[in-house]
PDB file of C-alpha atoms and ligand atoms in Angstrom:
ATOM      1  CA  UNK A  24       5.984  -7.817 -17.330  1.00 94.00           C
ATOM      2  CA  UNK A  25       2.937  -5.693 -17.380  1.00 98.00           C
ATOM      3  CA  UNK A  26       2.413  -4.512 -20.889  1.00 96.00           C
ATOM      4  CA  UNK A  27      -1.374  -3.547 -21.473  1.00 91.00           C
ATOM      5  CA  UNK A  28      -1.739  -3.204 -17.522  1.00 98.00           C
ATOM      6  CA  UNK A  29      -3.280  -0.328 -15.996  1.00 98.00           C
ATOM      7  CA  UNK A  30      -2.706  -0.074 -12.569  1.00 98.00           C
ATOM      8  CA  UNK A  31      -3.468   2.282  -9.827  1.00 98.00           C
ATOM      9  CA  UNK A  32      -1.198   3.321  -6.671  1.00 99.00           C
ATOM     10  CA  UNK A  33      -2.255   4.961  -3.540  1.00 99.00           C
ATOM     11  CA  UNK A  34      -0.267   7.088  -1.902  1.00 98.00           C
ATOM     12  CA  UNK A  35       2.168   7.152  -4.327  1.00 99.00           C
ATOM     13  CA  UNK A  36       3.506  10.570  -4.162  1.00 98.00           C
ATOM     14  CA  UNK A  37       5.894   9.771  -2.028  1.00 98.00           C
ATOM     15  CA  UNK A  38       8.085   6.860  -0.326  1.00 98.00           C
ATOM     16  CA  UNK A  39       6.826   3.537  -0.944  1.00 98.00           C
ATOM     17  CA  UNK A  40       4.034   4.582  -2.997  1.00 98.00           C
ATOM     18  CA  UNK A  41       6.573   6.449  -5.608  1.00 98.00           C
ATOM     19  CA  UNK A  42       9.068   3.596  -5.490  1.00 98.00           C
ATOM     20  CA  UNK A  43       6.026   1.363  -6.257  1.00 99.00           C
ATOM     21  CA  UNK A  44       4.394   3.200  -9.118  1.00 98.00           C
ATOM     22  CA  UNK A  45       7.746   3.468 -11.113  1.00 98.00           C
ATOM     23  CA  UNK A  46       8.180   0.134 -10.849  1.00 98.00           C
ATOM     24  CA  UNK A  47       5.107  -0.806 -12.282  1.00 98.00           C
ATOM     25  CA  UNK A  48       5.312   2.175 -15.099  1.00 98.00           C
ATOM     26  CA  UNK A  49       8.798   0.922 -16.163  1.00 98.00           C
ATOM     27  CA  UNK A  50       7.529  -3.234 -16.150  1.00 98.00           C
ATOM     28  CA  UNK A  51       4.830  -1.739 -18.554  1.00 98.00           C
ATOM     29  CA  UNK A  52       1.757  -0.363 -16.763  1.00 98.00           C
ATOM     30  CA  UNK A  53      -0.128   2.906 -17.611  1.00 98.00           C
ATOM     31  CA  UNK A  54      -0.468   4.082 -13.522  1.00 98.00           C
ATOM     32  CA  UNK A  55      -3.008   6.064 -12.142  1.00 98.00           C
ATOM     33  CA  UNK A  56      -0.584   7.744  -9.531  1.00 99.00           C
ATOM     34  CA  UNK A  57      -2.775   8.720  -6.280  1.00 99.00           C
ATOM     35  CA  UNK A  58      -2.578  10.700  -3.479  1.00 99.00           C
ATOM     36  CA  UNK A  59      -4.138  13.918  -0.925  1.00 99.00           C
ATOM     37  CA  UNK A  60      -0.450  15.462  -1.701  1.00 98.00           C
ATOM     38  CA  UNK A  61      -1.300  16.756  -5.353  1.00 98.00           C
ATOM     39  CA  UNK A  62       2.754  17.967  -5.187  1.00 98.00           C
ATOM     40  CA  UNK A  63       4.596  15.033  -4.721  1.00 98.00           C
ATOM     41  CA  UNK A  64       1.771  13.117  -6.768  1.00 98.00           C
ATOM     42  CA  UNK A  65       2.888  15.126  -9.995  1.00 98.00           C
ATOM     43  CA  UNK A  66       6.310  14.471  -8.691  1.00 98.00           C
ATOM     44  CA  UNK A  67       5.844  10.766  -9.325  1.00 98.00           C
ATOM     45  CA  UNK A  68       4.025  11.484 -12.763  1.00 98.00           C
ATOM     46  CA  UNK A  69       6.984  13.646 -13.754  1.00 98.00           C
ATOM     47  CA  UNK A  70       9.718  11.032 -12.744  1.00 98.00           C
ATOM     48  CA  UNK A  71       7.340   7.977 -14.066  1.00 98.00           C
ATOM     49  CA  UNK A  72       7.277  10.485 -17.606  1.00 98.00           C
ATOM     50  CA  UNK A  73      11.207  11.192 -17.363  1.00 97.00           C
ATOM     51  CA  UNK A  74      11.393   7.860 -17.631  1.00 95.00           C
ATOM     52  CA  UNK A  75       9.170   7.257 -21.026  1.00 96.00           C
ATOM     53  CA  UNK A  76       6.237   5.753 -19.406  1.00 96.00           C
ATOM     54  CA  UNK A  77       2.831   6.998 -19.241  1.00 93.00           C
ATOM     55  CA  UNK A  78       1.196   8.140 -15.833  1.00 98.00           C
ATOM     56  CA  UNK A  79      -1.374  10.506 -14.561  1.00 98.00           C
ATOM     57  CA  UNK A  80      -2.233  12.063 -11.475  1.00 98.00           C
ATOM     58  CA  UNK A  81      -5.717  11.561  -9.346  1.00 99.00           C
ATOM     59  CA  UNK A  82      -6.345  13.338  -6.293  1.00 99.00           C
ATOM     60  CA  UNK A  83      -7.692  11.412  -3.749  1.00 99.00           C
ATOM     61  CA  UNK A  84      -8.195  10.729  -0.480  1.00 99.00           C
ATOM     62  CA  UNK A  85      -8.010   6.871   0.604  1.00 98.00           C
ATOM     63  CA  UNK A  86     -10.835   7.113   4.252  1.00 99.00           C
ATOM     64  CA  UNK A  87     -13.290   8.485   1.611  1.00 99.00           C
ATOM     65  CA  UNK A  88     -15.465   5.734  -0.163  1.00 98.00           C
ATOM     66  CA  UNK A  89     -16.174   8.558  -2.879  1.00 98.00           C
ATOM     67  CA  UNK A  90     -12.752   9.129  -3.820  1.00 99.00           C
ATOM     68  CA  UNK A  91     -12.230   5.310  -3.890  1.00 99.00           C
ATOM     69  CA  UNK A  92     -15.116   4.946  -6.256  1.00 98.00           C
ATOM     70  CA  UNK A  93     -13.837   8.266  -8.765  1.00 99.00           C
ATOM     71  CA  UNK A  94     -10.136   7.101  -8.530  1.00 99.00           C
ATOM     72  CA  UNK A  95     -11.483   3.735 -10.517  1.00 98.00           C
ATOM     73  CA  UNK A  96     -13.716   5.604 -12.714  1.00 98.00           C
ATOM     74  CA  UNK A  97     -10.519   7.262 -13.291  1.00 98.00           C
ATOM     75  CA  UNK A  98      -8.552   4.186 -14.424  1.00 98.00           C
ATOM     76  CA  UNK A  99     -11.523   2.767 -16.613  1.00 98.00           C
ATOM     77  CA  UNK A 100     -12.281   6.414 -18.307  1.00 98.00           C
ATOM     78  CA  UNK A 101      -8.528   7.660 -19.193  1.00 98.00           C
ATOM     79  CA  UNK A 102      -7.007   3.565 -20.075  1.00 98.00           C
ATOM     80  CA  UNK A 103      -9.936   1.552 -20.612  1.00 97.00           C
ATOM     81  CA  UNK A 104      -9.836  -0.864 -17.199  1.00 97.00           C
ATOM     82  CA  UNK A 105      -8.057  -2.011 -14.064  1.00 98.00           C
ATOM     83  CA  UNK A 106      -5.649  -4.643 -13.574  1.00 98.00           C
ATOM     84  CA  UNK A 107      -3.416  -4.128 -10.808  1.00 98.00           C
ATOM     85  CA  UNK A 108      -4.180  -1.852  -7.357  1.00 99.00           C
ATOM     86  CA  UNK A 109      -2.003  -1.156  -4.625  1.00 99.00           C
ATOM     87  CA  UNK A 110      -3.428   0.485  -1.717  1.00 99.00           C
ATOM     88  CA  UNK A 111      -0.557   1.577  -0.105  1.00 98.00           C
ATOM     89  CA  UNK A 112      -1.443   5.061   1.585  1.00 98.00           C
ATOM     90  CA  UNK A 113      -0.956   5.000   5.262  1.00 98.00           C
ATOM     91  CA  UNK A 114      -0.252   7.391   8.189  1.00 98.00           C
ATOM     92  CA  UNK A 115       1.751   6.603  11.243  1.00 96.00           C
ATOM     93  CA  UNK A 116      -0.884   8.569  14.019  1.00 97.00           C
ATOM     94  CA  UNK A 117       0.122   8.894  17.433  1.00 96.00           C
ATOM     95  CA  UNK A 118       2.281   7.626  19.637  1.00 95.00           C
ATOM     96  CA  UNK A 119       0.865   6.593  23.452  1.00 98.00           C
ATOM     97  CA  UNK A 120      -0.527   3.581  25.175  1.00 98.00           C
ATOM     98  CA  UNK A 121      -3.678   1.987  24.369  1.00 98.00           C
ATOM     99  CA  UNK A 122      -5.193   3.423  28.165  1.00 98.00           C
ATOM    100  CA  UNK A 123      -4.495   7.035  27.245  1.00 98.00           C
ATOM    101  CA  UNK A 124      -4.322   6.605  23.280  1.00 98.00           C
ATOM    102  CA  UNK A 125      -6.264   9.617  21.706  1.00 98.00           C
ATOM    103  CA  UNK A 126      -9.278   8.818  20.171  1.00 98.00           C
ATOM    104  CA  UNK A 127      -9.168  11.036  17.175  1.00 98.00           C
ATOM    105  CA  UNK A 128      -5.812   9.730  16.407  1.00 98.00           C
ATOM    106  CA  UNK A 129      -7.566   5.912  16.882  1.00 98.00           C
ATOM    107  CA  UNK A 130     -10.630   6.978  14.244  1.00 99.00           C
ATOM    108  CA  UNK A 131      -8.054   8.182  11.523  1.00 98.00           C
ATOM    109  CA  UNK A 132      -5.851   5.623  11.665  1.00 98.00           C
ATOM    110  CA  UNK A 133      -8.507   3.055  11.618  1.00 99.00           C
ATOM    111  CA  UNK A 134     -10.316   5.074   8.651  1.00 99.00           C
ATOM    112  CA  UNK A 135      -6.853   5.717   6.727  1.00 99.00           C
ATOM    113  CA  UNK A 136      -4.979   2.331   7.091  1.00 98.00           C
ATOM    114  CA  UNK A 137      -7.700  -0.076   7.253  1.00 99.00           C
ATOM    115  CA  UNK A 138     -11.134   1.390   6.059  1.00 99.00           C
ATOM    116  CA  UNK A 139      -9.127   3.213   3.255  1.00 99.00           C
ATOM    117  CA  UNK A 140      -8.200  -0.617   1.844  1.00 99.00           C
ATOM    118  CA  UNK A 141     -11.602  -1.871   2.066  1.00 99.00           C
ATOM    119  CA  UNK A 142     -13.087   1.449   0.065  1.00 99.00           C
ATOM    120  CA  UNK A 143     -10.095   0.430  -2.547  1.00 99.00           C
ATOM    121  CA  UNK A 144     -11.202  -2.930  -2.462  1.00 99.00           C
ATOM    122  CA  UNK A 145     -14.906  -2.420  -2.562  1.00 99.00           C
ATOM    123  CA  UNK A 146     -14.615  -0.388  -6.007  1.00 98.00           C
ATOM    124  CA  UNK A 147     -11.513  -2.030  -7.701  1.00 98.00           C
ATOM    125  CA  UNK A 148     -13.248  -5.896  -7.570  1.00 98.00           C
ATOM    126  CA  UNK A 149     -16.272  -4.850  -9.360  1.00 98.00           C
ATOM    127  CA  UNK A 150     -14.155  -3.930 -12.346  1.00 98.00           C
ATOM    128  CA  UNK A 151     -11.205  -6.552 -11.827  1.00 98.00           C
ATOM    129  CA  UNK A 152     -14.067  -9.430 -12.159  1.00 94.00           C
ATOM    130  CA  UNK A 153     -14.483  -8.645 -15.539  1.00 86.00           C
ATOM    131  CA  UNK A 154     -10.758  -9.341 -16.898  1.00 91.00           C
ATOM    132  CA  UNK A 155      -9.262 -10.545 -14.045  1.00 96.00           C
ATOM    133  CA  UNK A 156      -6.389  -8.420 -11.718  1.00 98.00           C
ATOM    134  CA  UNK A 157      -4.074  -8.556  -8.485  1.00 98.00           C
ATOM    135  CA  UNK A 158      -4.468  -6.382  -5.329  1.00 99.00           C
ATOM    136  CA  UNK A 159      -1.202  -5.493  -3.228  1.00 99.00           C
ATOM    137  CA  UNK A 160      -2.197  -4.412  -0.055  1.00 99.00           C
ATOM    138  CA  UNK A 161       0.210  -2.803   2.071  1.00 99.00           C
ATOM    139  CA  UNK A 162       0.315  -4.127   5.478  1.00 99.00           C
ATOM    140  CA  UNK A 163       3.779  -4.050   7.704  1.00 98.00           C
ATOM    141  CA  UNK A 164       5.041  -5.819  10.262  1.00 98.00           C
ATOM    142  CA  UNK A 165       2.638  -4.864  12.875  1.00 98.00           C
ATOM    143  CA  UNK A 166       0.461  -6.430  11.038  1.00 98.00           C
ATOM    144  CA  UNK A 167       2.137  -9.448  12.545  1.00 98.00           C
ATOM    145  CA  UNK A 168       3.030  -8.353  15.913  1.00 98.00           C
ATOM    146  CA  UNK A 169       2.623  -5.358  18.361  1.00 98.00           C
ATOM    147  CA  UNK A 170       4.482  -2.014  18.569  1.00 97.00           C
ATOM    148  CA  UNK A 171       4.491  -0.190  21.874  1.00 96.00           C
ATOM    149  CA  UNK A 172       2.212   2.724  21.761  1.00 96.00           C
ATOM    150  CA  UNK A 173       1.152   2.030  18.197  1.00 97.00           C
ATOM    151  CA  UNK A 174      -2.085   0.770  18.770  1.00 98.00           C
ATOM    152  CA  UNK A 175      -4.205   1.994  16.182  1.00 98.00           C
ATOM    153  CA  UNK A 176      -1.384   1.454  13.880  1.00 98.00           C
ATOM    154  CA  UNK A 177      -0.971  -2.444  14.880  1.00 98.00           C
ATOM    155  CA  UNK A 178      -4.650  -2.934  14.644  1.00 99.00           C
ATOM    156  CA  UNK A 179      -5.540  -1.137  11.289  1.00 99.00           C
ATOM    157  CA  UNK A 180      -2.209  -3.318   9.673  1.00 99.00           C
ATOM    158  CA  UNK A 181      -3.506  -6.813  11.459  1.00 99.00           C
ATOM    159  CA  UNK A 182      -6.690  -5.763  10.107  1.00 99.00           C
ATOM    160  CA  UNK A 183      -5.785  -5.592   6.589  1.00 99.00           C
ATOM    161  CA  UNK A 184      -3.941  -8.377   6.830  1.00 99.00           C
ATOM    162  CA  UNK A 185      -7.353 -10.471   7.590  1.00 99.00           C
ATOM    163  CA  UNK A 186      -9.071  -8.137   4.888  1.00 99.00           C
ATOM    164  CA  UNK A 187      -6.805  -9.432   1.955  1.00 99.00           C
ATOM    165  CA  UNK A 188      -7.424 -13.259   3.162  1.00 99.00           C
ATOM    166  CA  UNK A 189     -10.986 -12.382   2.956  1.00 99.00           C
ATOM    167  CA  UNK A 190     -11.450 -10.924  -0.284  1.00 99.00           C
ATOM    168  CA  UNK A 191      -8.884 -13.582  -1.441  1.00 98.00           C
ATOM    169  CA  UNK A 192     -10.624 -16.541  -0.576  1.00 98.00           C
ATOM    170  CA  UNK A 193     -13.506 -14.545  -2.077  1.00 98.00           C
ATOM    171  CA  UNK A 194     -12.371 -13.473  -5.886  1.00 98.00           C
ATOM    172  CA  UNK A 195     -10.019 -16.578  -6.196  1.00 98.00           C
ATOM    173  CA  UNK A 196     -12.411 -17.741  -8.808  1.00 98.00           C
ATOM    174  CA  UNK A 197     -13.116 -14.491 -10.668  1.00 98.00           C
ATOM    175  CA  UNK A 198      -8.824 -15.063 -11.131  1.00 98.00           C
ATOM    176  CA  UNK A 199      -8.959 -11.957  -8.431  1.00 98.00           C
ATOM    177  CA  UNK A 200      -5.689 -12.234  -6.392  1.00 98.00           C
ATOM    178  CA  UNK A 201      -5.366 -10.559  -3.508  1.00 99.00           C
ATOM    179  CA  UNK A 202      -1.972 -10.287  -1.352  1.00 99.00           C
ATOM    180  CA  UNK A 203      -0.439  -8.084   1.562  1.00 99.00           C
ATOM    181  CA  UNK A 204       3.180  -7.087   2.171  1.00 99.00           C
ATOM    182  CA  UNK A 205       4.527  -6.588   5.173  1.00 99.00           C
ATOM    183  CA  UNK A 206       7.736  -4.415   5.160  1.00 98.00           C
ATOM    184  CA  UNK A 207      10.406  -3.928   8.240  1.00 98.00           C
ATOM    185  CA  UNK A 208      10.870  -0.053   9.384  1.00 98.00           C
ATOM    186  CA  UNK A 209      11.868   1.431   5.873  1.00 98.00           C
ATOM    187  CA  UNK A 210      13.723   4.758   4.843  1.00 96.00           C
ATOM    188  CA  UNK A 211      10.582   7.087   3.688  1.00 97.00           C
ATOM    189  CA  UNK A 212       9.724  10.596   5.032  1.00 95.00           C
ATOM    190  CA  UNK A 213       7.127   8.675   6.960  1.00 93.00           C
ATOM    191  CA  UNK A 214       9.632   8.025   9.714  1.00 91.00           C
ATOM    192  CA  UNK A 215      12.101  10.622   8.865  1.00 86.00           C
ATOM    193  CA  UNK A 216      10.892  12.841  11.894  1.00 83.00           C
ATOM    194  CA  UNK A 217      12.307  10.158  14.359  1.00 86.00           C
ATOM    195  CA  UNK A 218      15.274  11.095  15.998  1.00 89.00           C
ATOM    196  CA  UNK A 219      19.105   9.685  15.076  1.00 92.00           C
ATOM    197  CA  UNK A 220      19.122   7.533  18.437  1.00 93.00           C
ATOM    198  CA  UNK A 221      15.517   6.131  17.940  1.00 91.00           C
ATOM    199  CA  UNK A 222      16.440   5.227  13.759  1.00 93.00           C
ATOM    200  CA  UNK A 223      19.690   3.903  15.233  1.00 95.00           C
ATOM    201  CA  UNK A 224      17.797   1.698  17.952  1.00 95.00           C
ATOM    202  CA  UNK A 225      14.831   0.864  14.785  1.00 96.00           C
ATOM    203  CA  UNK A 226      18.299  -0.307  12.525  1.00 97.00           C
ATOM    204  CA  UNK A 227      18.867  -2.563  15.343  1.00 97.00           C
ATOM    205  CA  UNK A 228      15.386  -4.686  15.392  1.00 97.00           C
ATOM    206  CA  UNK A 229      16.621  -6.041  11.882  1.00 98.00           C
ATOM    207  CA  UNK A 230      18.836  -8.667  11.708  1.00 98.00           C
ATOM    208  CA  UNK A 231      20.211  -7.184   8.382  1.00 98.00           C
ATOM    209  CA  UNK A 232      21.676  -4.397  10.397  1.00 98.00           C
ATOM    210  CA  UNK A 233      19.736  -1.597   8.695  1.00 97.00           C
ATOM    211  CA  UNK A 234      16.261  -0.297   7.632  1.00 97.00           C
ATOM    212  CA  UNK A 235      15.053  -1.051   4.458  1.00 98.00           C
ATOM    213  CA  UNK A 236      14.931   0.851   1.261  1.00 98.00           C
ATOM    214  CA  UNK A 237      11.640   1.869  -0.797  1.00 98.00           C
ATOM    215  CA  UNK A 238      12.861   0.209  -4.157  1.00 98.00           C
ATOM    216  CA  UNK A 239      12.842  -3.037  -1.972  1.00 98.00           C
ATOM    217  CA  UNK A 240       9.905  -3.081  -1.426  1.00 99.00           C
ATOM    218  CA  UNK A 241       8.413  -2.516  -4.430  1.00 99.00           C
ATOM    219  CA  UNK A 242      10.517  -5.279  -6.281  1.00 98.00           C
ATOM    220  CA  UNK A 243       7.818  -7.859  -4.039  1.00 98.00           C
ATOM    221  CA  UNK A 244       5.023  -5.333  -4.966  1.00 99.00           C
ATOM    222  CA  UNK A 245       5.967  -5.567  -8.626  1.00 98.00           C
ATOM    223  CA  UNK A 246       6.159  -9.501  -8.526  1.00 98.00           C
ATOM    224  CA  UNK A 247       2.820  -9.715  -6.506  1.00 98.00           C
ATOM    225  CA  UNK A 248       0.940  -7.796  -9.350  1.00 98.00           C
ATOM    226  CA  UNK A 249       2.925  -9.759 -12.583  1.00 98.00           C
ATOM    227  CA  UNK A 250       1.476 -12.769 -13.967  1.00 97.00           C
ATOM    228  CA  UNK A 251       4.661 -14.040 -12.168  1.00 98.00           C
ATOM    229  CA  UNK A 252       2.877 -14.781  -8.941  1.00 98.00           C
ATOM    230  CA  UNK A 253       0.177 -16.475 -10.837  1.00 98.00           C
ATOM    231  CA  UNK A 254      -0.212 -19.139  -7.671  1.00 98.00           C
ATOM    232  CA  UNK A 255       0.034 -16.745  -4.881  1.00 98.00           C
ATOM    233  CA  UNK A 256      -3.320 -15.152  -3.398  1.00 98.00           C
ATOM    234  CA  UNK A 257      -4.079 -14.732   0.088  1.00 98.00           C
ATOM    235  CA  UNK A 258      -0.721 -14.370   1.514  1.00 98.00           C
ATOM    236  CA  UNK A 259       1.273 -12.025   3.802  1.00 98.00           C
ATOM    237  CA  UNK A 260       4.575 -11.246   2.671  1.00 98.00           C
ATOM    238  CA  UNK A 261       7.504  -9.821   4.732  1.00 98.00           C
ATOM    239  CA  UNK A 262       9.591  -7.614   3.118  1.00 98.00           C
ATOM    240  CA  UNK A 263      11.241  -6.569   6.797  1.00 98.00           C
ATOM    241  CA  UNK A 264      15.479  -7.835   6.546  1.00 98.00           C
ATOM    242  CA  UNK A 265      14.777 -10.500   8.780  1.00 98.00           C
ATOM    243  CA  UNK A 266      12.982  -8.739  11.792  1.00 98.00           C
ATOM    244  CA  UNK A 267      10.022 -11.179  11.864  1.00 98.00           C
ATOM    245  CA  UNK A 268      12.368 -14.236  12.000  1.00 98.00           C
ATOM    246  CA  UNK A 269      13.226 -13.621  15.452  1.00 97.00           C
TER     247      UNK A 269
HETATM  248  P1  LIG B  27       5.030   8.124   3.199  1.00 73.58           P
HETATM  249  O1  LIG B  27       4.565   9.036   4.270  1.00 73.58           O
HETATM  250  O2  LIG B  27       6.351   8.380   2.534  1.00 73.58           O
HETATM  251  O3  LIG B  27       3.934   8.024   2.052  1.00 73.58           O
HETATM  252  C1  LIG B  27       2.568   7.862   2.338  1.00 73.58           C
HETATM  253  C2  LIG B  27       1.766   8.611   1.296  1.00 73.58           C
HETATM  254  O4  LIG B  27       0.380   8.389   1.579  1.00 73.58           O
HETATM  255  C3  LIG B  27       1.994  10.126   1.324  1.00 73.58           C
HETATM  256  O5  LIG B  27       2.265  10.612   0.033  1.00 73.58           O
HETATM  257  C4  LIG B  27       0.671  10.677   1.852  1.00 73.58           C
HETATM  258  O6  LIG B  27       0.332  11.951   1.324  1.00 73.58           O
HETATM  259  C5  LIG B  27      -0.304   9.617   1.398  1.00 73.58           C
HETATM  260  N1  LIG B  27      -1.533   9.630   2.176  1.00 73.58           N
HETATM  261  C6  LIG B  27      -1.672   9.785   3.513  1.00 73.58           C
HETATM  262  N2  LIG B  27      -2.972   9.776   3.846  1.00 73.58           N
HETATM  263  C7  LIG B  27      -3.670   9.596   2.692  1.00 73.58           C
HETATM  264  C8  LIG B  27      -5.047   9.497   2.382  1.00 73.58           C
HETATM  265  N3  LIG B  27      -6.002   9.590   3.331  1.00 73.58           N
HETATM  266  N4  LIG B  27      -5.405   9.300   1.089  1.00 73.58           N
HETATM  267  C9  LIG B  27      -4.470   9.213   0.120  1.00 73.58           C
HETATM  268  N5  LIG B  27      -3.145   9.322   0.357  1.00 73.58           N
HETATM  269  C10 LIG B  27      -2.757   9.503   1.631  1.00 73.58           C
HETATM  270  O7  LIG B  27       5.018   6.679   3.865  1.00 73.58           O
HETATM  271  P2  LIG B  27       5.567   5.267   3.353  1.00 73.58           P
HETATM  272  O8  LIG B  27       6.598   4.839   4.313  1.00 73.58           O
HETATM  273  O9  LIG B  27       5.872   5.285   1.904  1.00 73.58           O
HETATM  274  O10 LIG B  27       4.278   4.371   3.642  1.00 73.58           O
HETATM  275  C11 LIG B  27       3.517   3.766   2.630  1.00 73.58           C
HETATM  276  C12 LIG B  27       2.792   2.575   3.222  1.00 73.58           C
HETATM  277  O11 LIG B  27       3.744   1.638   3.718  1.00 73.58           O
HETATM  278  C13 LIG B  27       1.881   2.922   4.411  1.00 73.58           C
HETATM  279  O12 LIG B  27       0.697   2.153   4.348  1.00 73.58           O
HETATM  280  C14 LIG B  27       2.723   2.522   5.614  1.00 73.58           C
HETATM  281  O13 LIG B  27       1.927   2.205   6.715  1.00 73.58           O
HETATM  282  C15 LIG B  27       3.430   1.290   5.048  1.00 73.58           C
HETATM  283  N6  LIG B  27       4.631   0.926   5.769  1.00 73.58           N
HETATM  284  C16 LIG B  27       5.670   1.803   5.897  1.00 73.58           C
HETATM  285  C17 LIG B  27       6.781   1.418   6.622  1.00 73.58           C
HETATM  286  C18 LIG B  27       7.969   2.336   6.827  1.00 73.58           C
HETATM  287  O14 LIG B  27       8.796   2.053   7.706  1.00 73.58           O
HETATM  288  N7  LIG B  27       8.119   3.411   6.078  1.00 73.58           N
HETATM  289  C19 LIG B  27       6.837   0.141   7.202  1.00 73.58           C
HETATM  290  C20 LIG B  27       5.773  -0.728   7.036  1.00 73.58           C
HETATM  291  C21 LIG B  27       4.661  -0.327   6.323  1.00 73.58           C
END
């Protein structure tokens, strides 16, 4: 499905990211594996290489636009190009209302979640002109809707949301296509810290009865980025067991 591909993965040493960057090793892709977590970033290249597929780590951090910039230099200097991006890494931040939300918490959200996708954008397009590519953005549900006492969250995943239709109507012509998925609460370390009764209550929001599993996500992801979804730029996905439909 992607043989010749090279792709690169952001925050992809661990959860999503992982599930995400062995899919697109074992469809085919050579997969620059990215993340600030060097360990679980060479976890990924080790499980990606257990596998028989080739993969290599690049450290970087997603809210700088240098690190944007070397992890494509990256991708074009060790496979030759760039045909596929996901920019997946994302933090949760605090918790609180929007009247006593912290604003440190507010500014790395904001530069993680949402300035950390333009920086990917801004330095993948450049190089996906020339042969064409498909950008996975990963948004969420609260990209859609609110979240109490998520505010930064909400508004960095609504903003990417607007930031893929952009670019999309933008590169549609350069055969550039840009999409964002929105996943339901899913089983990843980034929400492991919650407590039994709140994961219970979170199972509850989805009318499938439970949370979501990485691998299910990445099955869209992997679709998104395959000539497959040839026809399909500018969208918003939900990958979320039903939790939008109500
Ligand atoms: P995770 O915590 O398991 O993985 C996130 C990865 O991103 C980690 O490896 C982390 O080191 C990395 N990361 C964090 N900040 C970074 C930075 N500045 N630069 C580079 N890497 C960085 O979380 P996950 O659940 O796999 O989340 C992946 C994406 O999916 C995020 O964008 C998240 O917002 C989104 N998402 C998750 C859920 C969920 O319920 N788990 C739901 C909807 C959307």
């Amino acid at each position: 499905m992607l043989k010749d591909k090279v792709a690169v993965v952001t925050g992809a040493g661990s959860g999503i990211g992982r599930a995400v960057a062995r899919k697109l090793a074992a469809a085919g892709a050579r997969v620059v594996v990215s993340d600030i977590d060097e360990e679980g970033g060479h976890d990924t290249v080790a499980a990606i290489g257990a596998g028989g597929a080739e993969a290599v780590f690049f450290k970087a951090d997603t809210s700088r636009p240098e690190d944007n910039d070397a992890l494509v230099a990256e991708a074009v200097k060790r496979f030759g190009g760039l045909h596929v991006a996901v920019n997946n890494a994302g933090i949760g931040g605090p918790m609180a209302p929007v009247g006593e939300y912290p604003i440190e918490g507010w500014d790395k959200v904001i530069a993680v979640n949402l300035s950390g996708v333009f920086y990917g954008m801004r330095y993948q397009i450049p190089v996906m002109k020339r042969g064409g590519g498909s950008i996975v953005n990963m948004a969420s549900i609260l990209g859609q809707v609110g979240f109490r006492n998520s505010a930064a969250y909400v508004a960095a995943k609504h903003g990417v949301v607007g930031l893929t239709r952009n670019a999309a109507i933008e590169y549609a012509r350069d055969n550039v296509r840009v999409n964002a998925v929105g996943p339901g609460f899913i089983k990843t370390p980034l929400i492991e810290n919650l407590d039994a009764d709140t994961l219970k209550a979170l199972e509850g929001l989805h009318p499938i009865g439970r949370l979501g599993e990485a691998d299910e996500v990445a099955e869209l992801v992997l679709w998104l980025c395959s000539d497959k979804a040839s026809f399909v730029t500018g969208s918003y996905y939900a990958v979320d067991g039903g939790y939008l439909a109500q």
